[in-house]
Amino acid sequence: MPTDKRKSPEDRKFVVALSRGLEVLRCFGPRDRWLTNQEMARRTGLAKPTISRLAYTLTRLGHLRYSEQLNKYALGSAAISLGFAALGQMDVRRAARPFMQELSDYTKASVHLAVNDQLSMQVVDTYWNSASFVIDIGSRVPVATTSLGRAFVAALPPAERKQILAAMKAARPADWPTTRRRFAQALRDYQQYGFCFGLGDWRREINAVAAPLFLANGAGPHVIGCSGAAFQLEPGKLKRDVGPRLLALLGNVRSALARD
Amino acid sequence: MPTDKRKSPEDRKFVVALSRGLEVLRCFGPRDRWLTNQEMARRTGLAKPTISRLAYTLTRLGHLRYSEQLNKYALGSAAISLGFAALGQMDVRRAARPFMQELSDYTKASVHLAVNDQLSMQVVDTYWNSASFVIDIGSRVPVATTSLGRAFVAALPPAERKQILAAMKAARPADWPTTRRRFAQALRDYQQYGFCFGLGDWRREINAVAAPLFLANGAGPHVIGCSGAAFQLEPGKLKRDVGPRLLALLGNVRSALARD
DNA sequence: GGGCACCGTTCCGCGGTACGGAACGAGGTG
DNA sequence: CACCTCGTTCCGTACCGCGGAACGGTGCCC
């Protein structure tokens, strides 16, 4: 469902075997460390022998590893390594570090840097102070219900925004009415303030603000957000204090990036 | 060269297209953010049209992104996301955190957690105190010349050790005599002390110790190491103070992992 | 501005590769 | 011991990916 693996009308450029292999890697969520052949087949919709071959190939390349006793596969170190190669090239991360740390110090809450992947926001950097509430590096949070996701969607050009909203509708039809309303609000917030809110709808008692950061390098927008206990970050404070500081932070990051 | 992409005698299970696609992703090192079609072709040894198709596929899947004005490709957010999914499942990382922090506090040097990938060690977690010397998360260091790499190789079962040494010989024939000698020494160090040294041969004025950590989950050995300025970490101190503390750290991590 | 060199994409026919239904083998269970 | 489940292997065929060659675009130099 996520991407239409079926090649469009006459797409001879699309290499199906590669796409399928990556789809296999993708079915390892944070939840499931070990997957059986069968489970991968179910998730990807591919035939068992196909999975068997792809998994074999991925194992030989180090992207998966195999447990003899469990007869199950898990992600291997090559997969890690691949992601980190990508991470090392994110100079935003380096540039944003001191400012994120500073905001975290000021708010006593956690500050996150995230990028989008499918219907999740992938947290690639985190700062926190009191050990109150921690999303670690590597966590993924849903686009639909978090300030990070809303800021991302709000920042998207209309065409792409439509696409991702459609994907969300398809993924969770039951939640769509709520989702739709929340994103409409998020869009208004973004236009009015420059940032979006998440007030207890991802996790109760957690409030957050987030704002997008556009870079010159042609990547999708990155998002920086600040989240913490609801009693500590009431909506008023987010709107009048934390949000504006977040925008200032983004400005600082942009000029730090422009400098070098 | 790294892995023999050419299928062995009669390996009908190996999916070449998938392997090639991943090889394309692999050619993005920390150094090179943007690669042209041609450069990828050169590095992988594949024909231009092949690269073109693979890159197209990877771009559609979000693992690469394309700059219209540069006519170049860079790693995309899906690649990041993939790596982090793997990272999130490394509970070693969570378990080791407090102990690594502690060792870093004590030595005033940096402490690293790394996994192996091909001929590099991939640093997946870092702690440091004084801002003296920092290898960030995401860095890669060579197996050949670092304590991290030596500890990894020394910990390998003989058959695999032979393989990786052969790969290193093939990659840098000129350095082989030195490399060979150094690894022989590393092996002795490992047998005698349980850890290996890196004394200025990766970067001058940097000394380090590292030791492997075996886990029950069937993954290759992880490695934890401590590195810092040579004048601060003289060989004697590494051998008598830091090294033994490193071994204690490993013990703590193991029992922390066994607990839950 | 014309010519040239270079690079990336597209074309297209062939070769062989990846596909998946069916058979096989291995554990586990009643 | 028969039965079930799950993963791998077998194998013929369809068709997918391959790469040499042609094409179009861009920048450079004379």
Coordinates of C-alpha atoms (C1' of nucleotides) in Angstrom, one line a residue:
Chain A
M1 CA 0.0 0.0 0.0
P2 CA 2.6 2.6 1.0
T3 CA 4.2 2.9 -2.4
D4 CA 2.5 1.4 -5.4
K5 CA 5.0 -1.3 -6.0
R6 CA 3.2 -2.3 -9.2
K7 CA 4.9 -0.4 -12.0
S8 CA 2.9 2.3 -13.5
P9 CA 1.7 1.8 -17.1
E10 CA 5.0 1.6 -18.9
D11 CA 7.7 2.1 -16.4
R12 CA 10.6 0.2 -17.7
K13 CA 13.0 2.1 -15.5
F14 CA 11.6 0.7 -12.3
V15 CA 13.6 -2.2 -10.9
V16 CA 11.1 -4.4 -9.2
A17 CA 13.5 -6.8 -7.5
L18 CA 15.2 -3.9 -5.8
S19 CA 12.0 -2.3 -4.6
R20 CA 10.9 -5.6 -3.2
G21 CA 14.1 -6.2 -1.3
L22 CA 13.9 -2.8 0.3
E23 CA 10.3 -3.4 1.2
V24 CA 11.4 -6.5 3.0
L25 CA 13.9 -4.4 5.0
R26 CA 11.1 -1.9 5.7
C27 CA 8.9 -4.3 7.4
F28 CA 11.1 -4.4 10.5
G29 CA 9.4 -1.8 12.7
P30 CA 10.7 -0.8 16.1
R31 CA 8.4 -3.3 17.6
D32 CA 9.5 -6.5 15.9
R33 CA 13.1 -7.4 16.1
W34 CA 12.8 -10.9 14.7
L35 CA 10.6 -11.8 11.8
T36 CA 9.9 -15.2 10.2
N37 CA 9.8 -15.7 6.5
Q38 CA 6.1 -16.1 6.7
E39 CA 5.6 -12.8 8.5
M40 CA 7.6 -10.9 6.0
A41 CA 5.6 -12.6 3.2
R42 CA 2.4 -11.5 4.9
R43 CA 3.5 -7.9 5.4
T44 CA 4.9 -7.4 1.9
G45 CA 2.3 -9.5 0.1
L46 CA 5.0 -11.4 -1.7
A47 CA 5.3 -15.2 -2.3
K48 CA 7.2 -17.3 0.2
P49 CA 10.0 -18.4 -2.2
T50 CA 10.5 -14.8 -3.2
I51 CA 11.0 -13.7 0.4
S52 CA 13.3 -16.6 0.9
R53 CA 15.5 -15.5 -2.0
L54 CA 15.5 -11.8 -1.0
A55 CA 16.2 -12.6 2.6
Y56 CA 19.1 -14.8 1.6
T57 CA 20.5 -12.0 -0.5
L58 CA 20.1 -9.4 2.2
T59 CA 21.7 -11.7 4.7
R60 CA 24.7 -12.3 2.5
L61 CA 25.1 -8.5 2.2
G62 CA 24.8 -8.0 5.9
H63 CA 21.6 -6.1 5.9
L64 CA 19.8 -8.9 7.6
R65 CA 21.1 -11.5 10.0
Y66 CA 19.7 -15.0 10.6
S67 CA 19.2 -16.9 13.8
E68 CA 19.6 -20.6 13.3
Q69 CA 17.7 -21.5 16.4
L70 CA 14.8 -19.2 15.9
N71 CA 14.6 -19.5 12.2
K72 CA 14.1 -15.8 12.1
Y73 CA 15.6 -12.8 10.5
A74 CA 16.6 -9.5 12.1
L75 CA 18.2 -6.3 10.8
G76 CA 22.0 -6.5 10.4
S77 CA 24.8 -4.1 10.8
A78 CA 24.9 -3.1 7.2
A79 CA 21.5 -1.6 7.6
I80 CA 22.7 0.5 10.5
S81 CA 25.7 1.5 8.7
L82 CA 23.7 2.7 5.7
G83 CA 21.5 4.9 7.8
F84 CA 24.4 6.4 9.6
A85 CA 26.1 7.3 6.3
A86 CA 23.0 9.3 5.6
L87 CA 23.1 10.8 9.0
G88 CA 26.7 11.9 8.8
Q89 CA 25.7 14.1 5.8
M90 CA 23.1 16.0 7.7
D91 CA 24.9 19.1 8.6
V92 CA 21.7 20.5 9.9
R93 CA 22.2 18.2 12.8
R94 CA 25.6 19.6 13.6
A95 CA 24.5 23.2 13.1
A96 CA 21.3 22.9 15.1
R97 CA 23.0 21.1 18.1
P98 CA 23.9 24.1 20.3
F99 CA 20.6 25.9 19.7
M100 CA 18.6 22.8 20.4
Q101 CA 20.5 22.2 23.6
E102 CA 19.9 25.8 24.6
L103 CA 16.2 25.5 24.0
S104 CA 16.1 22.3 26.0
D105 CA 17.9 24.0 28.8
Y106 CA 15.5 26.9 28.8
T107 CA 12.3 24.9 28.6
K108 CA 13.5 22.0 30.7
A109 CA 11.7 19.9 28.1
S110 CA 13.0 17.8 25.2
V111 CA 13.8 19.1 21.8
H112 CA 13.8 16.9 18.7
L113 CA 15.0 17.0 15.1
A114 CA 13.0 14.8 12.8
V115 CA 12.7 13.9 9.1
N116 CA 9.8 12.4 7.4
D117 CA 9.5 8.8 6.2
Q118 CA 6.2 7.5 4.8
L119 CA 3.6 8.1 7.6
S120 CA 6.1 8.5 10.4
M121 CA 8.4 11.1 11.6
Q122 CA 11.9 9.8 12.2
V123 CA 13.6 11.4 15.2
V124 CA 17.3 11.9 14.3
D125 CA 18.4 14.0 17.3
T126 CA 17.2 14.6 20.7
Y127 CA 18.1 16.8 23.6
W128 CA 16.6 16.7 27.1
N129 CA 17.3 18.0 30.5
S130 CA 15.4 16.7 33.4
A131 CA 15.0 13.0 32.6
S132 CA 11.2 13.6 32.5
F133 CA 10.4 12.5 29.0
V134 CA 12.6 11.0 26.5
I135 CA 12.1 10.1 22.9
D136 CA 15.4 8.6 22.0
I137 CA 17.3 9.0 18.8
G138 CA 15.8 6.5 16.4
S139 CA 12.2 6.7 17.6
R140 CA 9.5 7.1 15.2
V141 CA 6.3 8.9 15.9
P142 CA 3.2 9.1 13.7
V143 CA 2.7 12.0 11.3
A144 CA -1.0 12.1 12.1
T145 CA -1.1 12.9 15.8
T146 CA 2.1 14.8 16.6
S147 CA 3.2 18.4 16.3
L148 CA 6.3 17.2 14.3
G149 CA 4.1 15.5 11.8
R150 CA 1.7 18.5 11.5
A151 CA 4.5 20.9 11.0
F152 CA 5.9 18.7 8.3
V153 CA 2.6 18.4 6.4
A154 CA 1.8 22.1 6.8
A155 CA 5.1 22.9 5.2
L156 CA 4.6 20.7 2.2
P157 CA 3.6 22.1 -1.2
P158 CA -0.1 21.6 -1.7
A159 CA 0.3 18.7 -4.2
E160 CA 2.5 16.6 -1.9
R161 CA 0.3 17.5 1.1
K162 CA -2.7 16.2 -0.7
Q163 CA -0.8 12.9 -1.4
I164 CA 0.2 12.3 2.2
L165 CA -3.2 13.2 3.5
A166 CA -4.7 10.7 1.1
A167 CA -2.3 8.1 2.3
M168 CA -3.3 8.7 5.9
K169 CA -6.9 8.5 5.0
A170 CA -6.3 5.1 3.3
A171 CA -4.2 3.8 6.2
R172 CA -6.7 4.7 9.0
P173 CA -10.1 5.4 7.5
A174 CA -11.8 5.4 10.8
D175 CA -9.7 8.3 12.2
W176 CA -10.0 10.3 9.0
P177 CA -12.7 12.8 10.2
T178 CA -10.6 13.7 13.2
T179 CA -7.4 13.7 11.3
R180 CA -8.8 15.9 8.6
R181 CA -10.0 18.5 11.2
R182 CA -6.7 18.5 13.1
F183 CA -4.7 19.1 9.9
A184 CA -7.0 21.9 8.9
Q185 CA -6.3 23.5 12.3
A186 CA -2.6 22.8 12.0
L187 CA -2.5 24.6 8.6
R188 CA -4.2 27.6 10.2
D189 CA -1.8 27.6 13.1
Y190 CA 1.1 27.3 10.7
Q191 CA 0.0 30.3 8.6
Q192 CA -0.8 32.4 11.7
Y193 CA 2.1 31.5 13.9
G194 CA 4.6 29.6 11.9
F195 CA 4.4 26.5 14.1
C196 CA 2.0 23.7 14.9
F197 CA 0.8 22.2 18.1
G198 CA 0.3 18.7 19.5
L199 CA -1.8 18.9 22.7
G200 CA -2.2 15.5 24.2
D201 CA -3.4 13.7 21.2
W202 CA -0.4 11.5 20.6
R203 CA 0.1 10.8 24.3
R204 CA -2.1 12.2 27.0
E205 CA -0.3 14.8 29.2
I206 CA 2.2 15.6 26.5
N207 CA 2.1 18.9 24.8
A208 CA 4.4 20.0 22.0
V209 CA 5.2 22.7 19.3
A210 CA 7.1 22.1 16.1
A211 CA 8.1 24.1 13.1
P212 CA 9.6 23.2 9.7
L213 CA 13.0 24.1 8.5
F214 CA 13.6 24.4 4.8
L215 CA 17.0 23.8 3.4
A216 CA 18.6 24.7 0.1
N217 CA 19.7 21.1 -0.6
G218 CA 16.4 19.9 -2.1
A219 CA 15.5 17.6 0.7
G220 CA 12.1 17.6 2.2
P221 CA 11.5 19.9 5.1
H222 CA 13.2 19.0 8.4
V223 CA 11.2 19.6 11.5
I224 CA 12.3 20.8 15.0
G225 CA 10.0 20.5 17.9
C226 CA 9.8 20.9 21.6
S227 CA 7.8 18.6 23.8
G228 CA 7.2 18.0 27.4
A229 CA 4.7 17.4 30.2
A230 CA 1.4 19.2 29.7
F231 CA 1.4 20.9 33.0
Q232 CA 4.8 22.4 32.2
L233 CA 4.1 23.4 28.7
E234 CA 0.5 24.8 28.7
P235 CA -0.8 25.9 25.4
G236 CA -0.5 29.6 26.3
K237 CA 3.2 29.2 27.0
L238 CA 3.8 27.2 23.8
K239 CA 2.1 29.9 21.8
R240 CA 3.7 32.9 23.4
D241 CA 7.0 31.7 24.6
V242 CA 8.3 28.4 23.3
G243 CA 6.9 28.7 19.8
P244 CA 8.6 32.1 19.1
R245 CA 11.8 30.8 20.6
L246 CA 11.6 27.8 18.3
L247 CA 11.3 30.2 15.3
A248 CA 14.3 32.1 16.6
L249 CA 16.1 28.8 16.8
L250 CA 15.3 28.0 13.2
G251 CA 16.7 31.4 12.2
N252 CA 19.9 30.7 14.0
V253 CA 20.3 27.3 12.4
R254 CA 19.7 28.8 9.0
S255 CA 22.3 31.5 9.4
A256 CA 24.7 29.0 10.9
L257 CA 24.3 26.8 7.8
A258 CA 24.7 29.8 5.5
R259 CA 27.9 30.8 7.2
D260 CA 29.9 27.7 6.1
Chain B
M1 CA 35.7 -6.3 -4.1
P2 CA 34.2 -6.2 -0.7
T3 CA 31.6 -8.9 -1.3
D4 CA 31.9 -11.0 -4.4
K5 CA 28.8 -9.7 -6.1
R6 CA 29.3 -12.3 -8.8
K7 CA 27.2 -15.2 -7.8
S8 CA 29.1 -18.2 -6.8
P9 CA 29.0 -21.3 -9.0
E10 CA 25.3 -22.0 -9.0
D11 CA 23.6 -19.6 -6.6
R12 CA 20.2 -19.3 -7.9
K13 CA 19.0 -17.8 -4.6
F14 CA 21.1 -14.7 -5.0
V15 CA 19.1 -11.7 -6.4
V16 CA 21.6 -9.7 -8.3
A17 CA 19.4 -6.6 -9.0
L18 CA 18.9 -6.2 -5.3
S19 CA 22.5 -6.6 -4.5
R20 CA 23.4 -4.0 -7.1
G21 CA 20.9 -1.5 -5.8
L22 CA 22.3 -1.7 -2.3
E23 CA 25.8 -1.4 -3.7
V24 CA 24.7 1.9 -5.2
L25 CA 23.5 3.1 -1.8
R26 CA 26.8 2.0 -0.3
C27 CA 28.9 4.1 -2.5
F28 CA 27.8 7.2 -0.6
G29 CA 30.6 7.7 2.0
P30 CA 30.8 10.4 4.6
R31 CA 32.9 12.4 2.3
D32 CA 30.7 12.6 -0.7
R33 CA 27.3 13.9 -0.3
W34 CA 26.4 14.3 -4.0
L35 CA 27.3 11.8 -6.6
T36 CA 26.7 11.8 -10.3
N37 CA 25.5 8.9 -12.3
Q38 CA 29.0 8.5 -13.7
E39 CA 30.7 8.5 -10.3
M40 CA 28.3 5.8 -9.1
A41 CA 29.0 3.8 -12.2
R42 CA 32.7 4.1 -11.6
R43 CA 32.5 3.0 -8.0
T44 CA 30.2 0.1 -8.5
G45 CA 31.6 -1.0 -11.9
L46 CA 28.1 -1.1 -13.4
A47 CA 27.0 0.2 -16.7
K48 CA 25.6 3.7 -16.9
P49 CA 22.1 2.7 -17.9
T50 CA 22.0 0.2 -15.1
I51 CA 22.8 2.9 -12.6
S52 CA 20.3 5.2 -14.1
R53 CA 17.5 2.6 -13.6
L54 CA 18.6 1.7 -10.1
A55 CA 19.0 5.3 -9.1
Y56 CA 15.5 6.0 -10.4
T57 CA 14.1 3.2 -8.4
L58 CA 15.9 4.2 -5.3
T59 CA 14.7 7.8 -5.7
R60 CA 11.1 6.8 -6.1
L61 CA 11.4 4.8 -2.9
G62 CA 12.9 7.8 -1.0
H63 CA 16.3 6.2 -0.4
L64 CA 17.9 8.6 -2.7
R65 CA 17.0 12.2 -3.7
Y66 CA 17.8 14.0 -6.8
S67 CA 18.9 17.6 -7.4
E68 CA 17.6 18.9 -10.6
Q69 CA 20.2 21.7 -10.8
L70 CA 23.2 19.6 -9.9
N71 CA 22.1 16.5 -11.7
K72 CA 23.3 14.6 -8.8
Y73 CA 22.0 12.1 -6.2
A74 CA 22.2 12.2 -2.5
L75 CA 21.0 9.8 0.2
G76 CA 17.3 10.3 1.1
S77 CA 15.4 10.1 4.3
A78 CA 14.3 6.5 3.8
A79 CA 17.9 5.5 4.1
I80 CA 18.1 7.3 7.4
S81 CA 15.0 5.8 8.6
L82 CA 16.1 2.3 7.7
G83 CA 19.2 2.7 9.7
F84 CA 17.4 4.0 12.7
A85 CA 15.0 1.2 12.7
A86 CA 18.0 -1.1 13.1
L87 CA 19.4 1.2 15.8
G88 CA 16.2 1.2 17.8
Q89 CA 16.6 -2.5 18.2
M90 CA 20.1 -2.3 19.7
D91 CA 19.3 -2.6 23.3
V92 CA 23.0 -2.8 23.9
R93 CA 23.1 0.8 23.3
R94 CA 20.5 1.6 25.9
A95 CA 22.1 -0.8 28.4
A96 CA 25.6 0.5 27.9
R97 CA 24.8 4.2 28.1
P98 CA 25.3 4.8 31.8
F99 CA 28.5 2.8 32.0
M100 CA 29.9 4.5 28.9
Q101 CA 29.1 7.8 30.3
E102 CA 30.8 6.9 33.6
L103 CA 34.0 5.8 31.9
S104 CA 34.0 8.9 29.8
D105 CA 33.6 11.0 33.0
Y106 CA 36.5 9.1 34.7
T107 CA 38.9 9.2 31.8
K108 CA 37.9 12.6 30.5
A109 CA 38.2 11.0 27.1
S110 CA 35.7 9.8 24.6
V111 CA 34.0 6.4 24.7
H112 CA 32.5 4.8 21.6
L113 CA 30.2 1.9 20.7
A114 CA 30.8 0.5 17.3
V115 CA 29.7 -2.3 15.0
N116 CA 31.4 -3.6 11.9
D117 CA 30.5 -3.0 8.3
Q118 CA 32.8 -4.3 5.6
L119 CA 36.2 -2.7 6.3
S120 CA 34.9 0.0 8.5
M121 CA 33.8 0.3 12.1
Q122 CA 30.6 2.2 12.3
V123 CA 30.3 4.3 15.5
V124 CA 26.8 4.1 16.8
D125 CA 27.1 5.9 20.1
T126 CA 29.6 8.3 21.6
Y127 CA 30.2 9.9 24.9
W128 CA 32.8 12.6 25.6
N129 CA 33.5 15.1 28.3
S130 CA 36.0 17.8 27.6
A131 CA 35.3 18.8 24.0
S132 CA 38.9 17.6 23.3
F133 CA 38.3 15.0 20.7
V134 CA 35.0 14.0 19.2
I135 CA 34.0 11.3 16.8
D136 CA 30.4 11.9 16.3
I137 CA 27.7 9.3 16.0
G138 CA 27.7 8.2 12.5
S139 CA 31.4 8.4 11.9
R140 CA 33.2 5.5 10.4
V141 CA 36.8 4.5 11.1
P142 CA 38.9 2.0 9.4
V143 CA 39.2 -1.5 10.8
A144 CA 42.8 -1.7 9.9
T145 CA 44.3 1.0 12.0
T146 CA 42.1 1.5 15.0
S147 CA 41.7 -0.2 18.3
L148 CA 38.0 -0.6 17.6
G149 CA 38.8 -2.5 14.4
R150 CA 41.5 -4.6 16.0
A151 CA 39.3 -5.7 18.9
F152 CA 36.6 -6.7 16.4
V153 CA 39.0 -8.7 14.3
A154 CA 40.6 -10.4 17.3
A155 CA 37.2 -11.4 18.6
L156 CA 36.2 -13.1 15.3
P157 CA 36.2 -16.8 14.9
P158 CA 39.3 -17.8 12.9
A159 CA 37.6 -18.5 9.6
E160 CA 35.9 -15.1 9.5
R161 CA 39.0 -13.4 10.7
K162 CA 40.9 -14.9 7.8
Q163 CA 38.3 -13.6 5.4
I164 CA 38.4 -10.0 6.6
L165 CA 42.2 -10.0 6.7
A166 CA 42.2 -11.2 3.1
A167 CA 39.8 -8.4 2.2
M168 CA 42.1 -5.9 3.8
K169 CA 45.1 -7.3 2.0
A170 CA 43.2 -7.0 -1.3
A171 CA 42.1 -3.5 -0.6
R172 CA 45.5 -2.1 0.4
P173 CA 48.2 -4.4 -0.8
A174 CA 50.9 -1.8 0.0
D175 CA 50.0 -1.6 3.7
W176 CA 49.7 -5.3 4.1
P177 CA 53.0 -6.1 5.7
T178 CA 52.4 -3.5 8.4
T179 CA 48.8 -4.4 8.8
R180 CA 49.6 -8.1 9.2
R181 CA 52.1 -7.3 11.9
R182 CA 49.8 -5.1 13.7
F183 CA 47.0 -7.6 13.8
A184 CA 49.3 -10.3 15.0
Q185 CA 50.2 -8.0 17.9
A186 CA 46.5 -7.2 18.4
L187 CA 45.7 -10.9 18.7
R188 CA 48.3 -11.3 21.3
D189 CA 47.1 -8.3 23.2
Y190 CA 43.6 -9.6 23.1
Q191 CA 44.6 -13.0 24.4
Q192 CA 46.7 -11.6 27.1
Y193 CA 44.7 -8.6 28.3
G194 CA 41.2 -9.0 26.7
F195 CA 41.6 -5.7 24.8
C196 CA 43.5 -4.2 21.9
F197 CA 45.3 -0.9 21.4
G198 CA 45.6 1.8 18.9
L199 CA 48.6 4.0 19.5
G200 CA 48.7 6.8 17.1
D201 CA 48.5 4.8 13.9
W202 CA 45.0 6.0 12.9
R203 CA 45.6 9.6 13.9
R204 CA 48.9 10.8 15.4
E205 CA 48.5 11.8 19.0
I206 CA 45.5 9.7 19.6
N207 CA 45.7 6.6 21.7
A208 CA 42.9 4.2 22.4
V209 CA 41.8 0.8 23.8
A210 CA 38.9 -1.3 22.7
A211 CA 37.3 -4.6 23.6
P212 CA 34.6 -6.7 22.0
L213 CA 31.3 -7.5 23.5
F214 CA 29.6 -10.7 22.5
L215 CA 25.8 -10.9 22.6
A216 CA 23.5 -13.8 22.7
N217 CA 21.5 -12.5 19.7
G218 CA 23.6 -13.9 17.0
A219 CA 24.9 -10.6 15.8
G220 CA 28.6 -10.1 15.2
P221 CA 30.6 -8.8 18.1
H222 CA 30.0 -5.2 19.1
V223 CA 33.0 -3.2 20.2
I224 CA 33.4 -0.6 22.9
G225 CA 36.5 1.6 23.0
C226 CA 38.0 4.6 24.8
S227 CA 40.1 7.1 22.9
G228 CA 41.8 10.4 23.6
A229 CA 44.9 12.5 23.4
A230 CA 48.1 10.5 23.6
F231 CA 49.6 12.6 26.4
Q232 CA 46.5 11.9 28.5
L233 CA 46.2 8.2 27.7
E234 CA 49.7 6.9 27.7
P235 CA 50.1 3.2 26.9
G236 CA 50.8 2.3 30.5
K237 CA 47.6 3.9 31.7
L238 CA 45.6 2.2 29.0
K239 CA 47.0 -1.2 29.9
R240 CA 46.7 -0.9 33.7
D241 CA 43.8 1.5 34.3
V242 CA 41.5 2.2 31.3
G243 CA 41.6 -1.3 29.8
P244 CA 40.6 -3.1 33.0
R245 CA 37.9 -0.6 33.5
L246 CA 36.7 -1.2 30.0
L247 CA 36.5 -4.9 30.8
A248 CA 34.5 -4.1 33.9
L249 CA 32.2 -1.9 31.8
L250 CA 31.6 -4.9 29.5
G251 CA 30.7 -7.0 32.4
N252 CA 28.2 -4.5 33.7
V253 CA 26.6 -4.2 30.3
R254 CA 26.3 -8.0 30.0
S255 CA 24.6 -8.3 33.3
A256 CA 22.4 -5.3 32.6
L257 CA 21.3 -7.0 29.4
A258 CA 20.8 -10.3 31.2
R259 CA 18.6 -8.7 33.8
D260 CA 15.8 -7.8 31.4
Chain C
dG1 C1' 27.6 30.9 -33.1
dG2 C1' 29.1 26.7 -34.7
dG3 C1' 31.5 22.7 -33.4
dC4 C1' 32.8 19.7 -30.0
dA5 C1' 33.1 17.0 -25.8
dC6 C1' 30.8 15.1 -22.1
dC7 C1' 27.1 13.3 -19.5
dG8 C1' 22.7 11.3 -18.5
dT9 C1' 18.7 9.2 -20.2
dT10 C1' 16.1 6.5 -23.5
dC11 C1' 15.7 2.8 -26.9
dC12 C1' 15.4 -1.9 -27.9
dG13 C1' 16.4 -6.9 -28.7
dC14 C1' 18.5 -10.6 -26.5
dG15 C1' 19.9 -13.5 -22.6
dG16 C1' 19.2 -15.1 -18.6
dT17 C1' 17.2 -14.0 -14.1
dA18 C1' 13.8 -13.8 -10.9
dC19 C1' 9.1 -15.6 -10.2
dG20 C1' 5.9 -18.7 -7.9
dG21 C1' 3.3 -23.2 -7.9
dA22 C1' 4.4 -27.5 -6.5
dA23 C1' 7.3 -30.8 -4.3
dC24 C1' 10.4 -31.7 -0.5
dG25 C1' 12.3 -31.8 4.1
dA26 C1' 12.4 -30.6 8.9
dG27 C1' 10.4 -29.8 13.5
dG28 C1' 6.7 -29.9 16.4
dT29 C1' 2.3 -32.0 18.3
dG30 C1' -1.5 -34.9 19.5
Chain D
dC1 C1' 3.1 -42.7 13.4
dA2 C1' 0.2 -39.7 10.9
dC3 C1' -0.6 -34.9 10.6
dC4 C1' 0.3 -30.1 10.4
dT5 C1' 3.1 -26.0 9.7
dC6 C1' 6.8 -23.5 8.0
dG7 C1' 10.9 -22.8 5.2
dT8 C1' 13.7 -24.1 1.4
dT9 C1' 14.5 -26.1 -3.1
dC10 C1' 13.2 -27.4 -7.8
dC11 C1' 12.1 -26.0 -12.3
dG12 C1' 10.0 -24.2 -16.6
dT13 C1' 8.5 -20.1 -18.3
dA14 C1' 7.5 -15.3 -18.7
dC15 C1' 9.4 -11.3 -18.7
dC16 C1' 12.6 -8.4 -16.5
dG17 C1' 16.8 -6.3 -16.3
dC18 C1' 21.0 -5.7 -19.0
dG19 C1' 24.1 -2.8 -21.7
dG20 C1' 25.6 -1.2 -26.5
dA21 C1' 24.2 2.3 -29.3
dA22 C1' 21.6 6.3 -30.3
dC23 C1' 19.6 10.6 -28.6
dG24 C1' 19.1 15.1 -26.4
dG25 C1' 20.9 18.6 -23.3
dT26 C1' 24.5 21.6 -21.4
dG27 C1' 28.7 23.8 -21.1
dC28 C1' 33.2 25.1 -23.1
dC29 C1' 36.4 26.6 -26.3
dC30 C1' 38.1 28.2 -30.5

